[in-house]
Amino acid sequence: MERRRKKQRRSSDDSEEEVNSVEWQSISMTEQEEDLICRMYRLVGDRWDLIAGRVPGRKPEEIERFWIMRHHQESRRRSSFASHAK
């Protein structure tokens, strides 16, 4: 006989952090921090905790948000450029 698990409903007390894009716009990095983050990303990938250990005063979540914002904007620019070039 096969047992099936009942899906448990999450209570409203479970807190999930919502990310607001307005929050993301406030993250700014110095050129040195950006360069270090890019070099570290090439070496270790998306291991934000390792990267944050090399960037004084920055949290892994902050670096990840910065990375996502920057690369999302770059990919939009590239796709926009490609569509205009046709």
PDB file of C-alpha atoms in Angstrom:
ATOM      1  CA  MET A   1       0.000   0.000   0.000  1.00  0.00           C
ATOM      2  CA  GLU A   2       1.364   3.363  -0.975  1.00  0.00           C
ATOM      3  CA  ARG A   3       1.323   6.099   1.602  1.00  0.00           C
ATOM      4  CA  ARG A   4       0.879   9.642   0.507  1.00  0.00           C
ATOM      5  CA  ARG A   5       1.912  12.581   2.561  1.00  0.00           C
ATOM      6  CA  LYS A   6      -0.644  15.242   3.118  1.00  0.00           C
ATOM      7  CA  LYS A   7       0.553  18.651   2.151  1.00  0.00           C
ATOM      8  CA  GLN A   8       0.750  20.799   5.204  1.00  0.00           C
ATOM      9  CA  ARG A   9      -0.515  24.294   4.866  1.00  0.00           C
ATOM     10  CA  ARG A  10       1.862  26.954   5.962  1.00  0.00           C
ATOM     11  CA  SER A  11       0.555  29.086   8.712  1.00  0.00           C
ATOM     12  CA  SER A  12       0.539  32.819   8.341  1.00  0.00           C
ATOM     13  CA  ASP A  13       3.170  32.950  11.095  1.00  0.00           C
ATOM     14  CA  ASP A  14       5.824  31.550   8.728  1.00  0.00           C
ATOM     15  CA  SER A  15       7.752  34.598   7.667  1.00  0.00           C
ATOM     16  CA  GLU A  16       9.291  34.707   4.250  1.00  0.00           C
ATOM     17  CA  GLU A  17      11.421  37.677   3.418  1.00  0.00           C
ATOM     18  CA  GLU A  18       9.923  39.649   0.583  1.00  0.00           C
ATOM     19  CA  VAL A  19      12.372  41.420  -1.630  1.00  0.00           C
ATOM     20  CA  ASN A  20      11.377  44.819  -2.851  1.00  0.00           C
ATOM     21  CA  SER A  21      13.051  46.123  -6.015  1.00  0.00           C
ATOM     22  CA  VAL A  22      13.180  49.606  -4.469  1.00  0.00           C
ATOM     23  CA  GLU A  23      15.469  48.170  -1.764  1.00  0.00           C
ATOM     24  CA  TRP A  24      17.730  46.726  -4.414  1.00  0.00           C
ATOM     25  CA  GLN A  25      18.318  50.086  -6.081  1.00  0.00           C
ATOM     26  CA  SER A  26      20.023  51.428  -2.977  1.00  0.00           C
ATOM     27  CA  ILE A  27      22.951  48.974  -3.105  1.00  0.00           C
ATOM     28  CA  SER A  28      26.037  50.657  -4.446  1.00  0.00           C
ATOM     29  CA  MET A  29      29.578  49.363  -4.527  1.00  0.00           C
ATOM     30  CA  THR A  30      32.907  51.051  -5.072  1.00  0.00           C
ATOM     31  CA  GLU A  31      34.896  50.183  -8.183  1.00  0.00           C
ATOM     32  CA  GLN A  32      37.294  48.160  -6.040  1.00  0.00           C
ATOM     33  CA  GLU A  33      34.422  46.177  -4.506  1.00  0.00           C
ATOM     34  CA  GLU A  34      32.867  45.532  -7.925  1.00  0.00           C
ATOM     35  CA  ASP A  35      36.191  44.372  -9.330  1.00  0.00           C
ATOM     36  CA  LEU A  36      36.799  42.064  -6.373  1.00  0.00           C
ATOM     37  CA  ILE A  37      33.265  40.632  -6.572  1.00  0.00           C
ATOM     38  CA  CYS A  38      33.640  39.940 -10.313  1.00  0.00           C
ATOM     39  CA  ARG A  39      37.021  38.263  -9.846  1.00  0.00           C
ATOM     40  CA  MET A  40      35.805  36.199  -6.913  1.00  0.00           C
ATOM     41  CA  TYR A  41      32.662  35.180  -8.812  1.00  0.00           C
ATOM     42  CA  ARG A  42      34.820  33.864 -11.662  1.00  0.00           C
ATOM     43  CA  LEU A  43      36.812  31.818  -9.145  1.00  0.00           C
ATOM     44  CA  VAL A  44      34.127  30.451  -6.808  1.00  0.00           C
ATOM     45  CA  GLY A  45      30.819  31.056  -8.570  1.00  0.00           C
ATOM     46  CA  ASP A  46      27.765  32.109  -6.576  1.00  0.00           C
ATOM     47  CA  ARG A  47      29.212  31.264  -3.162  1.00  0.00           C
ATOM     48  CA  TRP A  48      28.215  34.636  -1.745  1.00  0.00           C
ATOM     49  CA  ASP A  49      29.417  33.847   1.776  1.00  0.00           C
ATOM     50  CA  LEU A  50      32.967  33.266   0.510  1.00  0.00           C
ATOM     51  CA  ILE A  51      32.877  36.439  -1.561  1.00  0.00           C
ATOM     52  CA  ALA A  52      31.512  38.458   1.366  1.00  0.00           C
ATOM     53  CA  GLY A  53      34.418  37.223   3.477  1.00  0.00           C
ATOM     54  CA  ARG A  54      36.755  39.074   1.109  1.00  0.00           C
ATOM     55  CA  VAL A  55      34.728  42.294   0.899  1.00  0.00           C
ATOM     56  CA  PRO A  56      34.904  44.075   4.271  1.00  0.00           C
ATOM     57  CA  GLY A  57      31.597  45.302   5.653  1.00  0.00           C
ATOM     58  CA  ARG A  58      29.389  43.504   3.139  1.00  0.00           C
ATOM     59  CA  LYS A  59      26.889  40.734   3.812  1.00  0.00           C
ATOM     60  CA  PRO A  60      26.416  37.778   1.452  1.00  0.00           C
ATOM     61  CA  GLU A  61      22.799  38.797   0.759  1.00  0.00           C
ATOM     62  CA  GLU A  62      23.878  42.313  -0.161  1.00  0.00           C
ATOM     63  CA  ILE A  63      26.496  41.055  -2.608  1.00  0.00           C
ATOM     64  CA  GLU A  64      24.058  38.605  -4.183  1.00  0.00           C
ATOM     65  CA  ARG A  65      21.443  41.332  -4.669  1.00  0.00           C
ATOM     66  CA  PHE A  66      24.059  43.612  -6.204  1.00  0.00           C
ATOM     67  CA  TRP A  67      25.180  40.820  -8.560  1.00  0.00           C
ATOM     68  CA  ILE A  68      21.633  39.981  -9.647  1.00  0.00           C
ATOM     69  CA  MET A  69      20.762  43.630 -10.214  1.00  0.00           C
ATOM     70  CA  ARG A  70      23.865  44.344 -12.228  1.00  0.00           C
ATOM     71  CA  HIS A  71      23.685  41.283 -14.431  1.00  0.00           C
ATOM     72  CA  HIS A  72      19.926  41.506 -14.929  1.00  0.00           C
ATOM     73  CA  GLN A  73      20.338  45.080 -16.147  1.00  0.00           C
ATOM     74  CA  GLU A  74      23.236  44.106 -18.434  1.00  0.00           C
ATOM     75  CA  SER A  75      21.269  41.234 -19.975  1.00  0.00           C
ATOM     76  CA  ARG A  76      18.321  43.558 -20.623  1.00  0.00           C
ATOM     77  CA  ARG A  77      20.635  46.055 -22.301  1.00  0.00           C
ATOM     78  CA  ARG A  78      22.178  43.316 -24.459  1.00  0.00           C
ATOM     79  CA  SER A  79      18.796  41.956 -25.536  1.00  0.00           C
ATOM     80  CA  SER A  80      17.537  45.457 -26.228  1.00  0.00           C
ATOM     81  CA  PHE A  81      20.619  46.191 -28.335  1.00  0.00           C
ATOM     82  CA  ALA A  82      20.244  42.899 -30.226  1.00  0.00           C
ATOM     83  CA  SER A  83      16.592  43.589 -31.045  1.00  0.00           C
ATOM     84  CA  HIS A  84      17.416  47.097 -32.328  1.00  0.00           C
ATOM     85  CA  ALA A  85      20.292  45.805 -34.459  1.00  0.00           C
ATOM     86  CA  LYS A  86      18.017  43.543 -36.520  1.00  0.00           C
TER      87      LYS A  86
END
